[in-house]
Amino acid sequence: MSSLRIAQLSIRTSTNDGLYGVDIPFVSGLNIIHAENTHGKSTCIQSIIFALGLEGCLGPSRKVPLKTALTTQLRKTDGSKATIFESKVYLQISNGSETVTVKRSSNPDKKDLVSVFHDATAEQAISGKSTSRDYFLRLEGSAKRERGFHFFLSEFLGITQPNVLKYNGSESPLYLESIFSINYVEQTRGWGGILNILPTYLGIKELSERIIEYTLDLEVQTVSKKKQELNQKKKDAERIWSVCIDNLISIAKSTTGFVSNELDDKISTDTYVSQQTYLYYHAENEHNTYRDRVDHLKSELILLKLRNSGNKVDDKKISRLEEELTQQTTLLTEQEQAISLLISDLNISEKYTRSIEQRIHDVNDSLRKYKDLQRLESIGSEEDFQLVQNKCPTCHTEIEDSLLPHVQSESAKILGLGDNIKYLEKQKEAFDALLKGENKNTQNKEIRLEVAKSRNNETRAIIREIKNSLVDEKSAPSRSDIKKELIVENDIETLEKALRQEEEIKGKLEETLKNWKLCDSALKALPSRGFSSSDWRKLKALKNSFVSNLDDFGYSSNDLSDFKISERSYKPTLNDVDINSEASASDNIRVIWSYLYSMLTLDQKNIGNTNHLGLLIMDEPRQQEAKNESFGEFISKATEVKAMNKQVIIGTSEKYDDLQKIIADLDVNLCHFDSDIIQKL
């Protein structure tokens, strides 16, 4: 189960008037940042999103998404402006078992760089008493590679990003920017509807549905993908079956035969592959199999050989044939030994090729890592990259990099990132050339092996003919009789070859049919509508929770009993219509409160786990003049999440006296600011 808790937000801004900043601690349960409009409340909320590198959930812009109070100038206590040199946002977060502090700068040259202080509080990170590790962000590979910040953050939070379908037909991960859309409601556009702001620029098909499916941990998407995979495998099997049938028909035509109708042209549940041959030929109004034909021809050949045994005697024929038989037998032994050596040599070449490919893979992996470090360096990282660690990569035991450690010089020059990359690129070029040469060498060996096998077959054929001649040493057949024998032998060889090819095709057909039937059975076993019993329980619990919360928050535009949760969008509907078009503006806000709060707390309804991060951040949740009573009820419910080990962070400019009345006797972490939040330190 994923978990994210915000422990502290710290901002440090360097200006021409000195250092400004603020420290805001957060706890489990409800946290409220309160300040008048334009005093920096939304700046703090945005800073949390910025520190996590999740501003992509708001749009594709690559600019620093912070307000001017952290980028260009901020207001001093006397009303004048201070010029900002750089702002650093420190965010201390926890996954429930481990704490880290992340730092990100407003400097445009360093906006793609995030520093992570492991096992450190925000104070320790600010003081410089803790070392950090740098990661890159919003660049290619930031979600998949070791030095990508969102790769780190996904592992830290225990998030496994599922692969989802894009509009172009390809697949991509459901990036963190998408997943976090259900955890954050932005002040202006965010209150236009449920998941009103989404990173559609990612090109993910039906993004809203995919986010909710992931958050609820529904099995429907897995079932849907499984159906697609199984249907594709069935189609692949049907295509292979069709190709095999066509190949068998081609074999039959080339041997003046035909394929039996017993073999189905297309796969179905009743299809089977017979052990009998499917190859037939016409013979005097009868259909006989190729096997019957071969048996008949072999009998005919025996009769021909008997008939062709003459009475003329060649006294030297036997000795000559015996001598030739000895020579050919010796040659056969030599050829088989040569083939054995060629096969052995070819196996060695294949192993050597695999070793070169492994080396190329290792070099590419090292090259990628060094380029990531170089990328970090280019975007402003000041981390001291330990290129030489003097540790065993397997057991991590301290070792010296020389057999004579006493002669090591501390002044010995170590290659920098650029030099290492150049060295690895030269290594890759060398290994690529080596692989190319070895592939050509292997191809030559394969050709030599085929030639050797062909000559070996010729030798075997000669030996067979010599042995036949020894048996019939007295025969002196006519040329026509010899021709008949050759024709029959050729027919036998052709038909037997066709039968061998048929057996290979039938083996492929049996394997294909087995795979098709396994896929067909698996498809029938999947839920017919895609939803598992667990999915239905979650959707029912979501509807009940949503309606109950609506009632508590004072929703009045429609009869609550008419609400449903769409099986397509997973959002609330009335008569299959989006309820946003059916409710008043203030009731639409209640809908968003109810839905997002239900998603946050749904795992408490005994329906199993969800993938919700257990965090909800809302900027100005009291929109459209929602009644104080409704807002008060929402605040009251939000305090209940502390017992669930969850966290809600709200930024509000509600009148302070009214807010005090609302939270009286409630367990709330109130961070109130009478003036600008960011002050001189």
Tab-separated table of N, CA and C in Angstrom, residues 159-247:
chain	number	residue	atom	x	y	z
A	159	ILE	N	5.117	2.780	-5.078
A	159	ILE	CA	4.192	2.871	-6.208
A	159	ILE	C	4.720	2.055	-7.380
A	160	THR	N	3.886	1.191	-7.912
A	160	THR	CA	4.197	0.477	-9.148
A	160	THR	C	3.328	1.073	-10.246
A	161	GLN	N	3.954	1.825	-11.141
A	161	GLN	CA	3.195	2.511	-12.186
A	161	GLN	C	2.749	1.492	-13.241
A	162	PRO	N	1.431	1.299	-13.403
A	162	PRO	CA	0.968	0.331	-14.407
A	162	PRO	C	1.170	0.875	-15.815
A	163	ASN	N	1.303	-0.016	-16.771
A	163	ASN	CA	1.359	0.401	-18.174
A	163	ASN	C	-0.063	0.601	-18.685
A	164	VAL	N	-0.269	1.710	-19.370
A	164	VAL	CA	-1.590	2.040	-19.905
A	164	VAL	C	-1.462	2.369	-21.385
A	165	LEU	N	-2.596	2.335	-22.075
A	165	LEU	CA	-2.611	2.535	-23.521
A	165	LEU	C	-2.641	4.022	-23.854
A	166	LYS	N	-1.858	4.405	-24.862
A	166	LYS	CA	-1.857	5.785	-25.336
A	166	LYS	C	-2.719	5.890	-26.598
A	167	TYR	N	-3.011	7.123	-26.997
A	167	TYR	CA	-3.844	7.324	-28.177
A	167	TYR	C	-3.169	6.830	-29.452
A	168	ASN	N	-1.830	6.808	-29.463
A	168	ASN	CA	-1.123	6.353	-30.666
A	168	ASN	C	-0.982	4.835	-30.730
A	169	GLY	N	-1.591	4.126	-29.774
A	169	GLY	CA	-1.566	2.666	-29.782
A	169	GLY	C	-0.437	2.054	-28.981
A	170	SER	N	0.534	2.863	-28.563
A	170	SER	CA	1.638	2.349	-27.763
A	170	SER	C	1.241	2.340	-26.286
A	171	GLU	N	2.148	1.856	-25.453
A	171	GLU	CA	1.907	1.834	-24.014
A	171	GLU	C	2.900	2.734	-23.308
A	172	SER	N	2.502	3.263	-22.158
A	172	SER	CA	3.402	4.062	-21.333
A	172	SER	C	3.010	3.857	-19.877
A	173	PRO	N	3.906	4.190	-18.942
A	173	PRO	CA	3.519	4.105	-17.532
A	173	PRO	C	2.461	5.154	-17.197
A	174	LEU	N	1.689	4.879	-16.193
A	174	LEU	CA	0.777	5.890	-15.650
A	174	LEU	C	1.626	6.756	-14.718
A	175	TYR	N	2.199	7.810	-15.275
A	175	TYR	CA	3.209	8.604	-14.579
A	175	TYR	C	2.671	9.202	-13.276
A	176	LEU	N	3.607	9.545	-12.371
A	176	LEU	CA	3.226	10.107	-11.081
A	176	LEU	C	2.404	11.381	-11.234
A	177	GLU	N	2.704	12.185	-12.279
A	177	GLU	CA	1.923	13.406	-12.497
A	177	GLU	C	0.444	13.082	-12.660
A	178	SER	N	0.154	11.933	-13.281
A	178	SER	CA	-1.241	11.512	-13.457
A	178	SER	C	-1.805	10.977	-12.154
A	179	ILE	N	-1.070	10.086	-11.513
A	179	ILE	CA	-1.542	9.456	-10.275
A	179	ILE	C	-1.870	10.505	-9.218
A	180	PHE	N	-1.027	11.569	-9.129
A	180	PHE	CA	-1.183	12.572	-8.071
A	180	PHE	C	-2.362	13.503	-8.322
A	181	SER	N	-2.960	13.448	-9.506
A	181	SER	CA	-4.084	14.340	-9.816
A	181	SER	C	-5.245	14.152	-8.856
A	182	ILE	N	-5.366	12.978	-8.270
A	182	ILE	CA	-6.481	12.726	-7.362
A	182	ILE	C	-6.142	13.118	-5.936
A	183	ASN	N	-4.897	13.549	-5.706
A	183	ASN	CA	-4.461	13.945	-4.367
A	183	ASN	C	-4.355	15.452	-4.192
A	184	TYR	N	-4.597	16.221	-5.269
A	184	TYR	CA	-4.366	17.661	-5.205
A	184	TYR	C	-5.426	18.397	-6.007
A	185	VAL	N	-6.034	19.412	-5.366
A	185	VAL	CA	-7.002	20.272	-6.053
A	185	VAL	C	-6.442	21.687	-6.055
A	186	GLU	N	-6.147	22.177	-7.253
A	186	GLU	CA	-5.573	23.519	-7.415
A	186	GLU	C	-6.648	24.587	-7.217
A	187	GLN	N	-6.239	25.783	-6.825
A	187	GLN	CA	-7.168	26.818	-6.376
A	187	GLN	C	-8.132	27.303	-7.447
A	188	THR	N	-7.673	27.506	-8.678
A	188	THR	CA	-8.509	28.157	-9.695
A	188	THR	C	-9.281	27.153	-10.539
A	189	ARG	N	-8.601	26.405	-11.396
A	189	ARG	CA	-9.285	25.487	-12.307
A	189	ARG	C	-9.672	24.171	-11.656
A	190	GLY	N	-9.023	23.830	-10.544
A	190	GLY	CA	-9.227	22.514	-9.935
A	190	GLY	C	-10.624	22.259	-9.433
A	191	TRP	N	-11.391	23.338	-9.130
A	191	TRP	CA	-12.733	23.165	-8.571
A	191	TRP	C	-13.809	23.165	-9.653
A	192	GLY	N	-13.412	23.021	-10.907
A	192	GLY	CA	-14.396	22.971	-11.991
A	192	GLY	C	-15.093	21.629	-12.102
A	193	GLY	N	-14.573	20.606	-11.454
A	193	GLY	CA	-15.175	19.273	-11.510
A	193	GLY	C	-14.208	18.246	-10.960
A	194	ILE	N	-14.666	17.018	-10.862
A	194	ILE	CA	-13.812	15.932	-10.365
A	194	ILE	C	-12.706	15.661	-11.381
A	195	LEU	N	-11.462	15.707	-10.921
A	195	LEU	CA	-10.299	15.541	-11.799
A	195	LEU	C	-10.405	16.481	-12.996
A	196	ASN	N	-10.639	17.743	-12.694
A	196	ASN	CA	-10.854	18.726	-13.759
A	196	ASN	C	-9.560	19.079	-14.486
A	197	ILE	N	-8.424	18.949	-13.785
A	197	ILE	CA	-7.136	19.240	-14.410
A	197	ILE	C	-6.341	17.941	-14.492
A	198	LEU	N	-5.988	17.566	-15.714
A	198	LEU	CA	-5.241	16.335	-15.930
A	198	LEU	C	-4.100	16.591	-16.912
A	199	PRO	N	-2.989	15.860	-16.794
A	199	PRO	CA	-1.866	16.002	-17.750
A	199	PRO	C	-2.170	15.292	-19.059
A	200	THR	N	-3.140	15.839	-19.800
A	200	THR	CA	-3.561	15.202	-21.055
A	200	THR	C	-2.456	15.214	-22.106
A	201	TYR	N	-1.456	16.078	-21.925
A	201	TYR	CA	-0.355	16.142	-22.887
A	201	TYR	C	0.437	14.837	-22.937
A	202	LEU	N	0.260	13.982	-21.923
A	202	LEU	CA	0.954	12.693	-21.918
A	202	LEU	C	0.385	11.747	-22.976
A	203	GLY	N	-0.788	12.066	-23.505
A	203	GLY	CA	-1.373	11.259	-24.577
A	203	GLY	C	-1.940	9.938	-24.123
A	204	ILE	N	-2.254	9.808	-22.827
A	204	ILE	CA	-2.795	8.550	-22.303
A	204	ILE	C	-4.302	8.497	-22.561
A	205	LYS	N	-4.734	7.404	-23.116
A	205	LYS	CA	-6.136	7.236	-23.473
A	205	LYS	C	-6.991	7.070	-22.219
A	206	GLU	N	-8.136	7.792	-22.181
A	206	GLU	CA	-9.082	7.719	-21.061
A	206	GLU	C	-8.345	7.852	-19.734
A	207	LEU	N	-7.596	8.956	-19.611
A	207	LEU	CA	-6.691	9.154	-18.478
A	207	LEU	C	-7.426	9.176	-17.143
A	208	SER	N	-8.554	9.875	-17.085
A	208	SER	CA	-9.304	9.964	-15.832
A	208	SER	C	-9.686	8.580	-15.315
A	209	GLU	N	-10.185	7.732	-16.225
A	209	GLU	CA	-10.586	6.379	-15.834
A	209	GLU	C	-9.397	5.555	-15.346
A	210	ARG	N	-8.261	5.708	-16.032
A	210	ARG	CA	-7.079	4.944	-15.641
A	210	ARG	C	-6.582	5.360	-14.252
A	211	ILE	N	-6.670	6.668	-13.952
A	211	ILE	CA	-6.232	7.166	-12.640
A	211	ILE	C	-7.114	6.588	-11.538
A	212	ILE	N	-8.427	6.612	-11.746
A	212	ILE	CA	-9.343	6.112	-10.718
A	212	ILE	C	-9.203	4.599	-10.566
A	213	GLU	N	-9.059	3.887	-11.677
A	213	GLU	CA	-8.850	2.433	-11.606
A	213	GLU	C	-7.614	2.117	-10.785
A	214	TYR	N	-6.530	2.871	-11.037
A	214	TYR	CA	-5.304	2.623	-10.278
A	214	TYR	C	-5.515	2.955	-8.804
A	215	THR	N	-6.126	4.107	-8.519
A	215	THR	CA	-6.298	4.536	-7.128
A	215	THR	C	-7.146	3.542	-6.347
A	216	LEU	N	-8.206	3.052	-6.947
A	216	LEU	CA	-9.071	2.068	-6.283
A	216	LEU	C	-8.494	0.659	-6.329
A	217	ASP	N	-7.410	0.497	-7.075
A	217	ASP	CA	-6.794	-0.826	-7.253
A	217	ASP	C	-7.816	-1.813	-7.819
A	218	LEU	N	-8.543	-1.348	-8.849
A	218	LEU	CA	-9.533	-2.208	-9.494
A	218	LEU	C	-8.834	-3.239	-10.367
A	219	GLU	N	-9.427	-4.402	-10.436
A	219	GLU	CA	-8.880	-5.467	-11.267
A	219	GLU	C	-9.381	-5.380	-12.702
A	220	VAL	N	-10.319	-4.463	-12.958
A	220	VAL	CA	-10.938	-4.398	-14.285
A	220	VAL	C	-9.918	-4.069	-15.365
A	221	GLN	N	-8.961	-3.201	-15.039
A	221	GLN	CA	-7.970	-2.859	-16.050
A	221	GLN	C	-7.070	-4.053	-16.349
A	222	THR	N	-6.724	-4.786	-15.293
A	222	THR	CA	-5.927	-5.998	-15.482
A	222	THR	C	-6.700	-7.009	-16.312
A	223	VAL	N	-8.004	-7.136	-16.011
A	223	VAL	CA	-8.860	-8.056	-16.766
A	223	VAL	C	-8.947	-7.613	-18.218
A	224	SER	N	-9.116	-6.294	-18.423
A	224	SER	CA	-9.216	-5.763	-19.783
A	224	SER	C	-7.937	-6.027	-20.572
A	225	LYS	N	-6.794	-5.763	-19.928
A	225	LYS	CA	-5.522	-6.006	-20.603
A	225	LYS	C	-5.334	-7.500	-20.863
A	226	LYS	N	-5.790	-8.322	-19.887
A	226	LYS	CA	-5.673	-9.769	-20.060
A	226	LYS	C	-6.521	-10.230	-21.239
A	227	LYS	N	-7.723	-9.659	-21.367
A	227	LYS	CA	-8.580	-10.001	-22.503
A	227	LYS	C	-7.904	-9.635	-23.818
A	228	GLN	N	-7.332	-8.439	-23.857
A	228	GLN	CA	-6.647	-8.005	-25.071
A	228	GLN	C	-5.498	-8.942	-25.413
A	229	GLU	N	-4.718	-9.308	-24.388
A	229	GLU	CA	-3.578	-10.195	-24.614
A	229	GLU	C	-4.032	-11.562	-25.106
A	230	LEU	N	-5.073	-12.105	-24.459
A	230	LEU	CA	-5.554	-13.435	-24.833
A	230	LEU	C	-6.178	-13.426	-26.229
A	231	ASN	N	-6.945	-12.381	-26.525
A	231	ASN	CA	-7.529	-12.283	-27.870
A	231	ASN	C	-6.450	-12.149	-28.929
A	232	GLN	N	-5.398	-11.393	-28.609
A	232	GLN	CA	-4.295	-11.249	-29.551
A	232	GLN	C	-3.589	-12.576	-29.746
A	233	LYS	N	-3.400	-13.330	-28.651
A	233	LYS	CA	-2.756	-14.639	-28.763
A	233	LYS	C	-3.608	-15.600	-29.588
A	234	LYS	N	-4.937	-15.505	-29.424
A	234	LYS	CA	-5.822	-16.343	-30.237
A	234	LYS	C	-5.693	-15.983	-31.717
A	235	LYS	N	-5.644	-14.677	-31.998
A	235	LYS	CA	-5.481	-14.239	-33.385
A	235	LYS	C	-4.141	-14.707	-33.955
A	236	ASP	N	-3.100	-14.625	-33.139
A	236	ASP	CA	-1.780	-15.091	-33.582
A	236	ASP	C	-1.819	-16.589	-33.877
A	237	ALA	N	-2.502	-17.341	-32.996
A	237	ALA	CA	-2.613	-18.786	-33.205
A	237	ALA	C	-3.394	-19.091	-34.484
A	238	GLU	N	-4.471	-18.354	-34.714
A	238	GLU	CA	-5.263	-18.564	-35.928
A	238	GLU	C	-4.459	-18.228	-37.186
A	239	ARG	N	-3.629	-17.189	-37.086
A	239	ARG	CA	-2.775	-16.828	-38.234
A	239	ARG	C	-1.746	-17.928	-38.495
A	240	ILE	N	-1.128	-18.441	-37.439
A	240	ILE	CA	-0.138	-19.512	-37.595
A	240	ILE	C	-0.799	-20.761	-38.167
A	241	TRP	N	-1.998	-21.072	-37.668
A	241	TRP	CA	-2.746	-22.231	-38.176
A	241	TRP	C	-2.990	-22.093	-39.684
A	242	SER	N	-3.422	-20.913	-40.090
A	242	SER	CA	-3.703	-20.675	-41.503
A	242	SER	C	-2.442	-20.823	-42.356
A	243	VAL	N	-1.324	-20.306	-41.867
A	243	VAL	CA	-0.053	-20.422	-42.599
A	243	VAL	C	0.354	-21.889	-42.724
A	244	CYS	N	0.191	-22.650	-41.640
A	244	CYS	CA	0.541	-24.081	-41.664
A	244	CYS	C	-0.320	-24.843	-42.675
A	245	ILE	N	-1.625	-24.534	-42.699
A	245	ILE	CA	-2.520	-25.192	-43.652
A	245	ILE	C	-2.085	-24.873	-45.079
A	246	ASP	N	-1.765	-23.607	-45.333
A	246	ASP	CA	-1.316	-23.198	-46.671
A	246	ASP	C	-0.033	-23.927	-47.060
A	247	ASN	N	0.882	-24.068	-46.106
A	247	ASN	CA	2.142	-24.774	-46.385
A	247	ASN	C	1.884	-26.242	-46.715
